[in-house]
Short mmCIF file of C-alpha atoms and ligand atoms in Angstrom, two decimals:
data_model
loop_
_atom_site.label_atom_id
_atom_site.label_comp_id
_atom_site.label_asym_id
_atom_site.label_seq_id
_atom_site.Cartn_x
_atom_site.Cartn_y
_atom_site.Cartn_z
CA UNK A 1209 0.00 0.00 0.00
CA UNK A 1210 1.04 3.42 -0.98
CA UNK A 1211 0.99 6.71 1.72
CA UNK A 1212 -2.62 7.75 -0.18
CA UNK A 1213 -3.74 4.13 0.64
CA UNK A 1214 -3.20 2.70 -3.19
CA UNK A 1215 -3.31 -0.78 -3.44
CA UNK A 1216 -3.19 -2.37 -7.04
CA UNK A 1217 -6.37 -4.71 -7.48
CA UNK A 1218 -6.39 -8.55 -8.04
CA UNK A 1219 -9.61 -10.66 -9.78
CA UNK A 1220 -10.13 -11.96 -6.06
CA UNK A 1221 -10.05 -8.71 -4.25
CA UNK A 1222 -12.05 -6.49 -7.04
CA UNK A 1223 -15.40 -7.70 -6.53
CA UNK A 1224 -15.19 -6.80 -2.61
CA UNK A 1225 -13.19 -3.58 -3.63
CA UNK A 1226 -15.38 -1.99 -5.94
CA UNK A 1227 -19.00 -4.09 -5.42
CA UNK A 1228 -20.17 -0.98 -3.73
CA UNK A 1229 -20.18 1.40 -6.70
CA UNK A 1230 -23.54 1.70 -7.91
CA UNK A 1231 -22.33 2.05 -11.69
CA UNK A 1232 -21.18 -1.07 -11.38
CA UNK A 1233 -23.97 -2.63 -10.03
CA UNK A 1234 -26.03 -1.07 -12.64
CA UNK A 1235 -24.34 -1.52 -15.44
CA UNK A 1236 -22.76 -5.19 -14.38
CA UNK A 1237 -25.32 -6.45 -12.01
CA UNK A 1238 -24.62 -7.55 -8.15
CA UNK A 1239 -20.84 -8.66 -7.23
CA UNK A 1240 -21.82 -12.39 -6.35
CA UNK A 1241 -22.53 -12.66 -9.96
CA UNK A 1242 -19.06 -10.85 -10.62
CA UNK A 1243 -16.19 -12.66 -12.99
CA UNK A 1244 -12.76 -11.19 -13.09
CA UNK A 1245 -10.16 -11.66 -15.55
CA UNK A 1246 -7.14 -9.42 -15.88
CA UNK A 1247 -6.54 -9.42 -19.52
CA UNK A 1248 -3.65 -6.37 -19.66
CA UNK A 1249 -1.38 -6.64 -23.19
CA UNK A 1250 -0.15 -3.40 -22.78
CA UNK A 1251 3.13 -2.07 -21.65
CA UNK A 1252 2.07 -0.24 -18.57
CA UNK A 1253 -1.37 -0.93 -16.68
CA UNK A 1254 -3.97 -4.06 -15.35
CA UNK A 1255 -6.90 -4.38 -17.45
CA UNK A 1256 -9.54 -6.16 -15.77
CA UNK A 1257 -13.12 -7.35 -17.67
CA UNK A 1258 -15.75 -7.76 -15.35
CA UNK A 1259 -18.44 -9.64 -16.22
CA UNK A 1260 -21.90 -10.46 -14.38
CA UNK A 1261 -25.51 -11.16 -15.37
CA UNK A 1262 -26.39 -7.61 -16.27
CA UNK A 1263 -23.57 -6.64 -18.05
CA UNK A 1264 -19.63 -6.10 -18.61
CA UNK A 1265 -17.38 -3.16 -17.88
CA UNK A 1266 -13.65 -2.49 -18.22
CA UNK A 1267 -11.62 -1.67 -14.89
CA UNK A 1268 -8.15 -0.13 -15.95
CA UNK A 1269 -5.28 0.93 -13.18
CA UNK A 1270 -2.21 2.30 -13.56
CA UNK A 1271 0.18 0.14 -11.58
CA UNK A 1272 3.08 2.43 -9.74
CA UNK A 1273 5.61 0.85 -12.79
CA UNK A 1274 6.17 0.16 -16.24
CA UNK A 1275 4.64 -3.00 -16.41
CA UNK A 1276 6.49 -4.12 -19.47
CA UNK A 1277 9.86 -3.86 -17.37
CA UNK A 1278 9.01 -4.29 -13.91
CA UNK A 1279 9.38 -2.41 -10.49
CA UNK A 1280 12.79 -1.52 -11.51
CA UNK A 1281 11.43 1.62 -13.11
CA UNK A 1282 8.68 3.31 -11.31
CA UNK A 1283 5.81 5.28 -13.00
CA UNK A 1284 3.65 7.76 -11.17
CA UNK A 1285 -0.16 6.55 -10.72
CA UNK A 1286 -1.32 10.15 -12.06
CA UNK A 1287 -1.45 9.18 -15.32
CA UNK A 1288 -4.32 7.92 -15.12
CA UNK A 1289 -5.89 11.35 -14.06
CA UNK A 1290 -4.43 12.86 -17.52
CA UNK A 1291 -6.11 9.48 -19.03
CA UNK A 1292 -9.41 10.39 -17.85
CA UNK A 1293 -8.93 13.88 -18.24
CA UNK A 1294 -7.98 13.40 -21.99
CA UNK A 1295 -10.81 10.69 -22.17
CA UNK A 1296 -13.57 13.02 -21.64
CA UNK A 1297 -12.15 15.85 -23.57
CA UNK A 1298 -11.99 13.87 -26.68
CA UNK A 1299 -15.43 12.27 -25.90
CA UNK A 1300 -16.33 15.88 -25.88
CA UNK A 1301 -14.55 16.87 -28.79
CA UNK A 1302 -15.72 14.04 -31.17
CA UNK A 1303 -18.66 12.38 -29.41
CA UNK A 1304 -18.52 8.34 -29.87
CA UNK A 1305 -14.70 8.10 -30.28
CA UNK A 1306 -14.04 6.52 -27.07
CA UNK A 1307 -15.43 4.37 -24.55
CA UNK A 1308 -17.99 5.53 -22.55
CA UNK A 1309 -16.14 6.67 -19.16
CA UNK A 1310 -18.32 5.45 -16.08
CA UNK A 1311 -15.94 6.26 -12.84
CA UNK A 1312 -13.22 7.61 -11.86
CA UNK A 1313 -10.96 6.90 -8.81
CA UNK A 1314 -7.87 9.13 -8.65
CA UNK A 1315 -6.03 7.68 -5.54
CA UNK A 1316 -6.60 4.11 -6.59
CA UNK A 1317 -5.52 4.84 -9.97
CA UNK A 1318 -8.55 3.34 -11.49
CA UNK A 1319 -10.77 4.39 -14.56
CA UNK A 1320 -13.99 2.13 -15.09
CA UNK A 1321 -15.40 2.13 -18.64
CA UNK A 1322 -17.81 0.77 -21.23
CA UNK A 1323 -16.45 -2.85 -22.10
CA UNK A 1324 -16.38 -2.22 -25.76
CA UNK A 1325 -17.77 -5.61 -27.33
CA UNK A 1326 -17.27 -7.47 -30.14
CA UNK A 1327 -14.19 -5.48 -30.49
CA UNK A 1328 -10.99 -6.34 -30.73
CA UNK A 1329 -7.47 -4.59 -30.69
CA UNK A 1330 -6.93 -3.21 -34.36
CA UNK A 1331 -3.33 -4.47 -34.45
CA UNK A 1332 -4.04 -8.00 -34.04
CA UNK A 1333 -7.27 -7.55 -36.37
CA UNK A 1334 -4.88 -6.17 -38.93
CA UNK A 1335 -2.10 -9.08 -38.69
CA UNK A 1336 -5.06 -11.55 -39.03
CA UNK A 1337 -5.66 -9.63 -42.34
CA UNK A 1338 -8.86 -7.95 -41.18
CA UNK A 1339 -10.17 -4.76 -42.75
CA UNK A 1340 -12.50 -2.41 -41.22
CA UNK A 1341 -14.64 -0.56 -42.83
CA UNK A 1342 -14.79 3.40 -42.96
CA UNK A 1343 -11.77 3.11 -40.33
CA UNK A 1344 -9.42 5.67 -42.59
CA UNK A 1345 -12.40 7.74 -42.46
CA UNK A 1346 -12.87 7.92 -38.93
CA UNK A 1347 -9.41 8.07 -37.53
CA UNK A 1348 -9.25 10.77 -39.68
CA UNK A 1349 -12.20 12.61 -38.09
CA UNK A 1350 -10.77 11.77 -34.81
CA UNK A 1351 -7.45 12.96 -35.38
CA UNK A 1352 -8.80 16.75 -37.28
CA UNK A 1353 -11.85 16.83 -34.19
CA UNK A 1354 -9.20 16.22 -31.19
CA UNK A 1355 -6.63 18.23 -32.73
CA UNK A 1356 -8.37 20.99 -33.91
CA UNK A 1357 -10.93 21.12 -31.05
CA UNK A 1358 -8.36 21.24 -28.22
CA UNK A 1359 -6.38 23.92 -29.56
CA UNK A 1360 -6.11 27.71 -29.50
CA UNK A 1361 -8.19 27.76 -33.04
CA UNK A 1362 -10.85 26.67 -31.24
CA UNK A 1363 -10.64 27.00 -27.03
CA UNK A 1364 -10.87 29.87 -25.36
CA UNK A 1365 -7.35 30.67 -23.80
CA UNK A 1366 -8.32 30.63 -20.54
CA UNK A 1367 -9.45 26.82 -21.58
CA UNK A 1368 -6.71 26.37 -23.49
CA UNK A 1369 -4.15 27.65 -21.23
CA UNK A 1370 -5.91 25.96 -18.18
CA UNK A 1371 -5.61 22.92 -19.85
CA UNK A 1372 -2.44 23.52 -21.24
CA UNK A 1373 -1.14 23.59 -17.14
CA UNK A 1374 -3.19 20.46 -16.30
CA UNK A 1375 -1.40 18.21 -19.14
CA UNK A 1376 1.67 19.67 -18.55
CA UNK A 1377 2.14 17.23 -15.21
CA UNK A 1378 2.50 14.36 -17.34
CA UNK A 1379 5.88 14.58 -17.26
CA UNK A 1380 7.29 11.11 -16.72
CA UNK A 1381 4.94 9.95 -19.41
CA UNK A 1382 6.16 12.38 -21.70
CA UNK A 1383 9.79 11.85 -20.48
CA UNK A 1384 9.38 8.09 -22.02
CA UNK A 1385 7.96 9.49 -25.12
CA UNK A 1386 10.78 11.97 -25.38
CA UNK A 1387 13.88 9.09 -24.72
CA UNK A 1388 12.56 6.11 -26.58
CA UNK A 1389 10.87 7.96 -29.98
CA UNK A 1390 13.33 10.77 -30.10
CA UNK A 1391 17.07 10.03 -28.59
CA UNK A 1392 17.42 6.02 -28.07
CA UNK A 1393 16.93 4.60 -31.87
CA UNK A 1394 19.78 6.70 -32.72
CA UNK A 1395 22.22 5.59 -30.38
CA UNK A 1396 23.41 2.12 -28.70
CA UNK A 1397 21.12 3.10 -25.53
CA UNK A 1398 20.65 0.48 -22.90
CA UNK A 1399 17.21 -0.79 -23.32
CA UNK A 1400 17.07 -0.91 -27.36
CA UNK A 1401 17.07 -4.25 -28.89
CA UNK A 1402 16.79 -5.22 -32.26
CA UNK A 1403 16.46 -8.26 -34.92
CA UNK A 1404 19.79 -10.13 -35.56
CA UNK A 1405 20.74 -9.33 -39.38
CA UNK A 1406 19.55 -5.54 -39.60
CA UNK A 1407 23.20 -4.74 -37.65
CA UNK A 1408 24.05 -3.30 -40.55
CA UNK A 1409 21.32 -1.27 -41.18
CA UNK A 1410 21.52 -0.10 -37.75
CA UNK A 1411 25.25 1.00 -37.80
CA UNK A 1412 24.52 3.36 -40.92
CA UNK A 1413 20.98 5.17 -39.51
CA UNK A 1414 23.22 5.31 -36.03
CA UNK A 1415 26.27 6.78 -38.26
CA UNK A 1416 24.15 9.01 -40.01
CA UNK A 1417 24.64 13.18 -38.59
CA UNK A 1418 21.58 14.25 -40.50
CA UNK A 1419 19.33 11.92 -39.35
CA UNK A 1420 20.32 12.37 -35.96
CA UNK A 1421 19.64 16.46 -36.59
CA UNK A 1422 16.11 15.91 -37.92
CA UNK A 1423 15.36 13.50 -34.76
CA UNK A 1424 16.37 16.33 -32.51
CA UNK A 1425 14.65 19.09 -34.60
CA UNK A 1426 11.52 17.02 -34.08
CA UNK A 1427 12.26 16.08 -30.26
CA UNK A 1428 12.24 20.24 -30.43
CA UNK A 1429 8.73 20.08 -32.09
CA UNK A 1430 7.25 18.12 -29.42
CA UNK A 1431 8.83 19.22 -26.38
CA UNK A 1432 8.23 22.82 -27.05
CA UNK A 1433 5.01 23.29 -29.67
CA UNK A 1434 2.39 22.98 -27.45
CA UNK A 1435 -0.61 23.35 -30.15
CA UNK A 1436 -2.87 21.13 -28.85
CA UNK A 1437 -4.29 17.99 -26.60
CA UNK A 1438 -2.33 14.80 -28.18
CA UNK A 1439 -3.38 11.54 -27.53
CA UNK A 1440 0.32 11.26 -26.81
CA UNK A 1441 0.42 7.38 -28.24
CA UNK A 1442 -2.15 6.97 -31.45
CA UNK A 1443 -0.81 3.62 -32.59
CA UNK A 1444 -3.32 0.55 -33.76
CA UNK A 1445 -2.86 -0.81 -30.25
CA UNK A 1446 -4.70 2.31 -29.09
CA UNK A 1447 -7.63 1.57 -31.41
CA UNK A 1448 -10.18 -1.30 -30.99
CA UNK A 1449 -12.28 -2.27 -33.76
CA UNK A 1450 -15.38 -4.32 -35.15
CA UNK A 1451 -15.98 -4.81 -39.16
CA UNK A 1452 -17.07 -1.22 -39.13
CA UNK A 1453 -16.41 0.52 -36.32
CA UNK A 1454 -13.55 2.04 -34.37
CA UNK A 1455 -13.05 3.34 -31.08
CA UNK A 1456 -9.90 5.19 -29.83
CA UNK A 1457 -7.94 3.73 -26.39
CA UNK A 1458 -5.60 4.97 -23.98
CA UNK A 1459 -4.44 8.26 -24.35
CA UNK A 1460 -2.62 8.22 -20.86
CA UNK A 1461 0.20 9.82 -22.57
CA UNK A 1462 -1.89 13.08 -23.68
CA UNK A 1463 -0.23 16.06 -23.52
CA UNK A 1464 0.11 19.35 -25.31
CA UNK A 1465 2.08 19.08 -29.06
CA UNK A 1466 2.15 19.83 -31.81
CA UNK A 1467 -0.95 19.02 -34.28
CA UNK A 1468 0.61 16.73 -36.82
CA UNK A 1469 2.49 14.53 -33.77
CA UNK A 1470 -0.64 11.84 -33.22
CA UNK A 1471 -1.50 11.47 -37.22
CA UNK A 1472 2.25 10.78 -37.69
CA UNK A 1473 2.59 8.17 -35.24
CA UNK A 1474 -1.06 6.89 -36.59
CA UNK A 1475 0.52 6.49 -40.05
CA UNK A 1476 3.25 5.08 -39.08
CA UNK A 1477 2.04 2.31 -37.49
CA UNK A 1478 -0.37 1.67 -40.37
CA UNK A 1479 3.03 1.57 -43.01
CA UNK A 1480 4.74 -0.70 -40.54
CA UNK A 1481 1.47 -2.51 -40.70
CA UNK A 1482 2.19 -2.72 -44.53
CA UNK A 1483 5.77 -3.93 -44.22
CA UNK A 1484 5.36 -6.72 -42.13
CA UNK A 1485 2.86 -8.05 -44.51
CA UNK A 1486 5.15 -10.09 -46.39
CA UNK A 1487 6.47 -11.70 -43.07
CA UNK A 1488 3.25 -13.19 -42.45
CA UNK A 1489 2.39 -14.83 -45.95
CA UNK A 1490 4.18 -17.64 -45.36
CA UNK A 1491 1.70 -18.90 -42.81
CA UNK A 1492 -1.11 -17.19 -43.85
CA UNK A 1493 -1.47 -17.12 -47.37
CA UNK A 1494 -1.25 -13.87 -50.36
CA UNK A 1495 -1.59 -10.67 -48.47
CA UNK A 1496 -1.23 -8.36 -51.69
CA UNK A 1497 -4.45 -6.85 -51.30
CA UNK A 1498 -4.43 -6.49 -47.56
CA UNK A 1499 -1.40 -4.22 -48.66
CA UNK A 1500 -3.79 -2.11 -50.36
CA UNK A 1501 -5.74 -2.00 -48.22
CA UNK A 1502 -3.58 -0.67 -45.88
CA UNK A 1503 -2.45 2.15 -47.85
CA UNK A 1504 -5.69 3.24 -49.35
CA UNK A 1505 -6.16 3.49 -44.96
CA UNK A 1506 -2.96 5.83 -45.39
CA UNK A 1507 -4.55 7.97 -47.74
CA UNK A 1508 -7.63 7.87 -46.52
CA UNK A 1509 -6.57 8.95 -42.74
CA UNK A 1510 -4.37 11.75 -44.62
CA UNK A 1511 -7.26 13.52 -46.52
CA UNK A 1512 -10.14 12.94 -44.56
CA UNK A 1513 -8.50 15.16 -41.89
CA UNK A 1514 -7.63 17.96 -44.12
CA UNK A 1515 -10.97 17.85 -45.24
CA UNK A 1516 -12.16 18.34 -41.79
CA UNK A 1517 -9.33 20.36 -39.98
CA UNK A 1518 -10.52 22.81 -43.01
CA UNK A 1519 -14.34 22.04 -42.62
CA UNK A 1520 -13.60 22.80 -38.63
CA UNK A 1521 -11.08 26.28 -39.82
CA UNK A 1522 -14.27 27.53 -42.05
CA UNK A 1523 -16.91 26.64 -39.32
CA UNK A 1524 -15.62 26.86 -36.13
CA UNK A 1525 -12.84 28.83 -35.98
CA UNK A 1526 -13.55 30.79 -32.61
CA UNK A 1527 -10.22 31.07 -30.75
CA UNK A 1528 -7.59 33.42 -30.42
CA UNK A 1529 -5.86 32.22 -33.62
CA UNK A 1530 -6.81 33.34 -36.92
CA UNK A 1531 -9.40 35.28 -35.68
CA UNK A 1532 -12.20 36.20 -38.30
CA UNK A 1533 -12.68 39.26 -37.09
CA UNK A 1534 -9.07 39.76 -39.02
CA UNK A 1535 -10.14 38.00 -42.07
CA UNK A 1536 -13.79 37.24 -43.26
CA UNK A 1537 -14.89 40.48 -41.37
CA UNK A 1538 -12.80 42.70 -43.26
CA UNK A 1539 -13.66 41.20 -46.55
CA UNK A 1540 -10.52 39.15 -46.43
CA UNK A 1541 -11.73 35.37 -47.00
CA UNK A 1542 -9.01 34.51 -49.06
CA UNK A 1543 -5.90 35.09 -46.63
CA UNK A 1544 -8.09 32.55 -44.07
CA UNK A 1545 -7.89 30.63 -46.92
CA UNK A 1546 -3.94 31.24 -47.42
CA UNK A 1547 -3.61 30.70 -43.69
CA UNK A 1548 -5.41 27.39 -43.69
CA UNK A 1549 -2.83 26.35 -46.93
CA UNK A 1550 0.14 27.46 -44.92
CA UNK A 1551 -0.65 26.15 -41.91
CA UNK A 1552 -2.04 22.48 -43.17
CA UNK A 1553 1.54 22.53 -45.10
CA UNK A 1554 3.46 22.98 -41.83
CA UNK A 1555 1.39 20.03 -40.24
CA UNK A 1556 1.85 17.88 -42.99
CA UNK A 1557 5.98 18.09 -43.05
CA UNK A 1558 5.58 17.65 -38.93
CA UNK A 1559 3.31 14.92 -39.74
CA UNK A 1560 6.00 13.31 -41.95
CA UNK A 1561 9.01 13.67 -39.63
CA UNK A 1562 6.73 12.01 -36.50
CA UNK A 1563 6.00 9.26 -38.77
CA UNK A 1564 9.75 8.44 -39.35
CA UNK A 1565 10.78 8.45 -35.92
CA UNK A 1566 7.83 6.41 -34.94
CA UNK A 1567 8.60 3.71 -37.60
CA UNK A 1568 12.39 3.71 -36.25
CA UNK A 1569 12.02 3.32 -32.92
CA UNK A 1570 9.41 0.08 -33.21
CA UNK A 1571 12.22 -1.47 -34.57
CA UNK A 1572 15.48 -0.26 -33.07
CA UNK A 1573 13.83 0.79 -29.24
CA UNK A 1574 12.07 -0.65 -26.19
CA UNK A 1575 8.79 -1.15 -27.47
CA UNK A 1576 8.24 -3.07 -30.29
CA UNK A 1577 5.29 -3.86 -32.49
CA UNK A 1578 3.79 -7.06 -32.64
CA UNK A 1579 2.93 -6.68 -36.65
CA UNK A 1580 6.83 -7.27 -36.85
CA UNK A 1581 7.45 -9.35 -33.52
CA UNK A 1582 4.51 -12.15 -34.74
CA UNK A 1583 6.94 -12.98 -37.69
CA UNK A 1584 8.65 -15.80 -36.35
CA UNK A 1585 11.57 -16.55 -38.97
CA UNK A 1586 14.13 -13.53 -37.78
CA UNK A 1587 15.89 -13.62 -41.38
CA UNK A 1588 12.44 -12.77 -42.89
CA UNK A 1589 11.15 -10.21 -40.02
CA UNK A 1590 14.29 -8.53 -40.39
CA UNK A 1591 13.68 -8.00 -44.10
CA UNK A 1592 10.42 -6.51 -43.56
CA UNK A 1593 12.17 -4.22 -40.33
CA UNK A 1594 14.70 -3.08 -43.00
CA UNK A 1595 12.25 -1.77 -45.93
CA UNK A 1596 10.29 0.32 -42.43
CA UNK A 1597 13.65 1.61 -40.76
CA UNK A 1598 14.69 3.28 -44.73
CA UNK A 1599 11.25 4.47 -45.13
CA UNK A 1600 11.41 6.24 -41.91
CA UNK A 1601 14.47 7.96 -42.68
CA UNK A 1602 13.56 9.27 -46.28
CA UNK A 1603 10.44 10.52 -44.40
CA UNK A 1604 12.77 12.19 -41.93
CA UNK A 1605 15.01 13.83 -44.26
CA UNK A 1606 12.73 14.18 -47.10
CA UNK A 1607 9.72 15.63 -45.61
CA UNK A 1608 9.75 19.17 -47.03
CA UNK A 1609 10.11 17.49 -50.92
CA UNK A 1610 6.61 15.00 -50.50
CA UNK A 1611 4.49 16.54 -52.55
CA UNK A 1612 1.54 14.55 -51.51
CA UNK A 1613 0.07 11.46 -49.48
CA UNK A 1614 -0.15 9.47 -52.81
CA UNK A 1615 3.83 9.71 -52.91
CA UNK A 1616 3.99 8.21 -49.21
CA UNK A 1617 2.27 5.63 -50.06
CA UNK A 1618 3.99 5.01 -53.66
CA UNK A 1619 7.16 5.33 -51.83
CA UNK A 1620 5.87 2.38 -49.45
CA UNK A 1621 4.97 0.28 -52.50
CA UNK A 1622 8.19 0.57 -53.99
CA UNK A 1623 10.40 0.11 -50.91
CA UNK A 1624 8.36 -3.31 -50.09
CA UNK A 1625 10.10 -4.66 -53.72
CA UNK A 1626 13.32 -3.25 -52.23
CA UNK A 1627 15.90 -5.35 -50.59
CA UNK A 1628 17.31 -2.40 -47.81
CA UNK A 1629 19.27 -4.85 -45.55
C1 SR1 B 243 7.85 2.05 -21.32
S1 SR1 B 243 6.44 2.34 -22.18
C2 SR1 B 243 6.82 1.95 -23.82
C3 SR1 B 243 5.79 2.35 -24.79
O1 SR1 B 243 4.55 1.77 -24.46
C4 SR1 B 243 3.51 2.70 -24.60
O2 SR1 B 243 2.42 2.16 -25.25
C5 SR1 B 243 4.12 3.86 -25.37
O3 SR1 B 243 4.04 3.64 -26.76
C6 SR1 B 243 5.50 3.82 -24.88
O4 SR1 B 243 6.40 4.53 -25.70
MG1 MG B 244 -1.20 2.36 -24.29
#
C-alpha cells in the first residue's frame, strides 16, 4: 500500500473492492454474480473485464511501474488522471470516439469504462488480415476533431491555457515518449534491442549526422510546440475495432504538441502494418491486397482530416488564432484561406518527420510492435524491419520534398520490392 492508501487490485479482491459502486452494479449487475479476468497486453497498466448477469465493464489501473519492465522503473499513478482527463475531452470533442467513461478513482488509480464488445485490438485484427470498414475515415475525423478542437483555433485561452497547465504534469509519461521515440533509436542506448541481421542497417541510420539532426529538430517540435491535446500514443494498439467501427484507447500519454504529432505516429504504425505483410504470408497465405488496403487506410486517414481540420477552420474557428474578425470580417476570405494552406503545409511536413521516428524506434527501441514481432523466422522479419527503418528515414530527411500522401504511399509500394538490408 502506498501513503494515499493505493493498493493495485487482483480478480479476487475487485469484486469486494469496488462491489459498492452503484455504476457497477447497474451496469454489471450484483458482485456475487461478478467474474474477473485481468486481460492487460499493454506495456504499462492491469486491465480487468468484469463480467456479471447484467452486463460487462472495463476496470483499468495504472500500476506504480512500467509493467512491461518491472518495479525496476517506477511510474507515477497520475497518469491515469491525464487518461481520464484526456478521455472526456476527446469524448467531448468528437462524441462516440471513445469508450464511454463510467468512474473515476484518482487515488486508486482506477478508470472504469464501457467494455467495448465485439471489439478487438486493431493491431491484431490487422495481422489476421482484417479490414475495417470506414476506419481511414474515422481516424481521420478523430485525429482533425481532437486536434483541432483542443487547440487555441478553437478554445478559449483561458481553456486552453488551463488545460495547457493540467497536461503539462505528465511529465514522466512524456519523459518516455521523449527518450525512446526521439534520442534512443539513434544511439546504442541500454534498453534498445533489435532483430539479428539488420546490424548493418543499424550501424549506418546510427552513423548518419543528419538523421540524428532531424530526430532532434523534431524532439524540439514536441517538447516545445504545445498546439494542442495529443493523444500522446495513437498507434493501432490504441484503437479497438469491429468490421465497421472504431473506437480510440488509452491516451494516458496526452499532452500538449504539436498538431501533426498523433497522425504521424497513426501512419506510421499503419506503413509498418504494410511492411510486415510479407512476413506473415508464409503462414497465412497472399496478403497483396491487404497491402492495399492498408495504404488506401494511409490515404484515406491523410485527406479525410484535411478535409475536416478545413471544414472545422471555415466553421468553427472561434479562438484566439486566426481570428475572423481579421479575415472574413474585413472582406478578407481569401488570406483565411492562405492561412489554412500554410498552416495544413506545416502540419503535414511535422506529420512526416513524427512518422519516421515512430517507424524507427518500433524497430530499433524498447517497445516493439507485434505486426513485426509475430513474424517468427528472424531472417524474414528482419527483411520486412529493414524496408520500415529506410522508409522512416527518407520521411525524416525528405519531408519538405513529399508533394503529396499518394507519394507516401507510392514510396511504401516501392520500398516493399526493395531489398534495404
Ligand atoms: C515504457 S512504455 C513503452 C511504450 O509503451 C507505450 O504504449 C508507449 O508507446 C511507450 O512509448
Ligand atoms: Mg497504451
Amino acid at each position: 500500500m502506498t501513503a494515499q492508501g493505493y493498493v493495485a487490485l487482483t480478480p479476487d479482491t475487485l469484486p469486494g473492492r469496488l462491489g459498492a459502486l452503484s455504476i457497477l452494479r447497474d451496469r454489471v449487475g450484483a458482485p456475487e454474480t461478478w467474474q474477473v479476468r485481468e486481460v492487460g497486453d499493454g506495456n504499462l497498466n492491469l486491465v480487468f473485464i468484469v463480467s456479471g448477469d447484467a452486463g460487462q465493464a472495463v476496470v483499468k489501473q495504472a500500476l506504480p511501474y512500467v509493467r512491461l519492465v518491472g518495479e525496476s522503473w517506477p511510474l507515477p499513478l497520475k497518469r491515469s488522471f491525464f487518461e481520464y482527463n484526456a478521455l472526456i475531452r476527446q469524448e467531448a470533442r468528437d462524441p462516440g470516439s471513445v469508450p464511454a467513461v463510467w468512474h473515476f478513482d484518482e487515488a486508486q488509480a482506477i478508470v472504469v469504462m464501457e467494455f467495448l464488445t465485439p471489439h478487438v485490438i486493431l493491431r491484431q485484427a490487422l495481422i489476421a488480415g482484417r479490414q475495417v470498414v470506414g476506419l481511414g475515415q474515422r481516424l481521420g475525423q478523430f485525429c482533425a476533431r481532437t486536434l483541432f478542437r483542443g487547440s487555441d483555433l478553437s478554445m478559449t485561452a483561458a481553456a486552453r491555457k488551463a488545460d495547457l497547465a493540467l497536461f503539462a504534469g505528465n511529465v514522466e509519461l512524456c519523459d518516455i515518449t521523449e527518450n525512446l521515440v526521439f534520442s534512443d533509436p539513434y544511439f546504442d542506448a541500454p534498453m534498445n534491442r533489435h532483430t539479428p541481421g539488420l546490424e548493418g542497417i543499424v550501424a549506418r541510420l546510427r552513423a548518419d549526422l543528419s538523421l540524428k539532426v532531424a530526430a532532434q529538430h523534431l524532439k524540439l517540435a514536441f517538447t516545445s510546440r504545445a498546439e494542442t491535446m495529443l493523444h500522446g500514443d495513437l498507434h493501432t494498439g490504441s484503437i479497438m475495432v469491429t468490421d465497421t467501427e472504431a473506437k480510440v484507447i488509452d491516451p494516458e500519454f496526452a499532452t500538449y504538441g504539436p498538431i501533426g504529432f498523433d497522425v504521424g505516429m497513426l501512419i506510421a504504425n499503419f506503413l509498418m502494418a504494410h511492411f510486415s505483410q510479407p512476413g506473415h504470408e508464409a503462414a497465412k497465405g497472399d496478403r497483396a491486397a491487404h497491402q492495399d488496403w492498408l495504404l488506401s487506410v494511409v490515404e484515406t486517414i491523410w485527406q479525410v482530416f484535411v478535409a475536416e481540420f478545413s471544414h472545422l477552420w471555415r466553421t468553427e474557428r472561434r479562438g484566439i488564432l486566426y481570428q475572423a474578425s481579421l479575415y472574413e470580417d474585413q472582406g478578407h476570405a481569401l488570406a483565411a484561406e492562405q492561412a489554412l494552406a500554410d498552416l495544413l503545409g506545416r502540419i503535414w511536413v511535422d506529420m512526416l518527420g513524427f512518422c519516421g521516428v515512430e517507424m524507427h524506434r518500433r524497430i530499433l527501441g524498447l517497445a516493439h510492435n507485434a505486426d513485426f514481432e509475430r513474424i517468427e523466422d528472424e531472417g524474414r522479419r528482419a527483411a520486412c524491419e529493414a524496408r520500415a527503418l529506410a522508409m522512416g528515414r527518407q520521411l525524416m530527411l525528405g519531408a519538405g520534398a513529399m508533394p503529396g500522401i499518394g507519394m507516401v504511399t507510392a514510396m511504401a509500394r516501392r520500398m516493399d520490392k526493395e531489398d534495404h538490408l
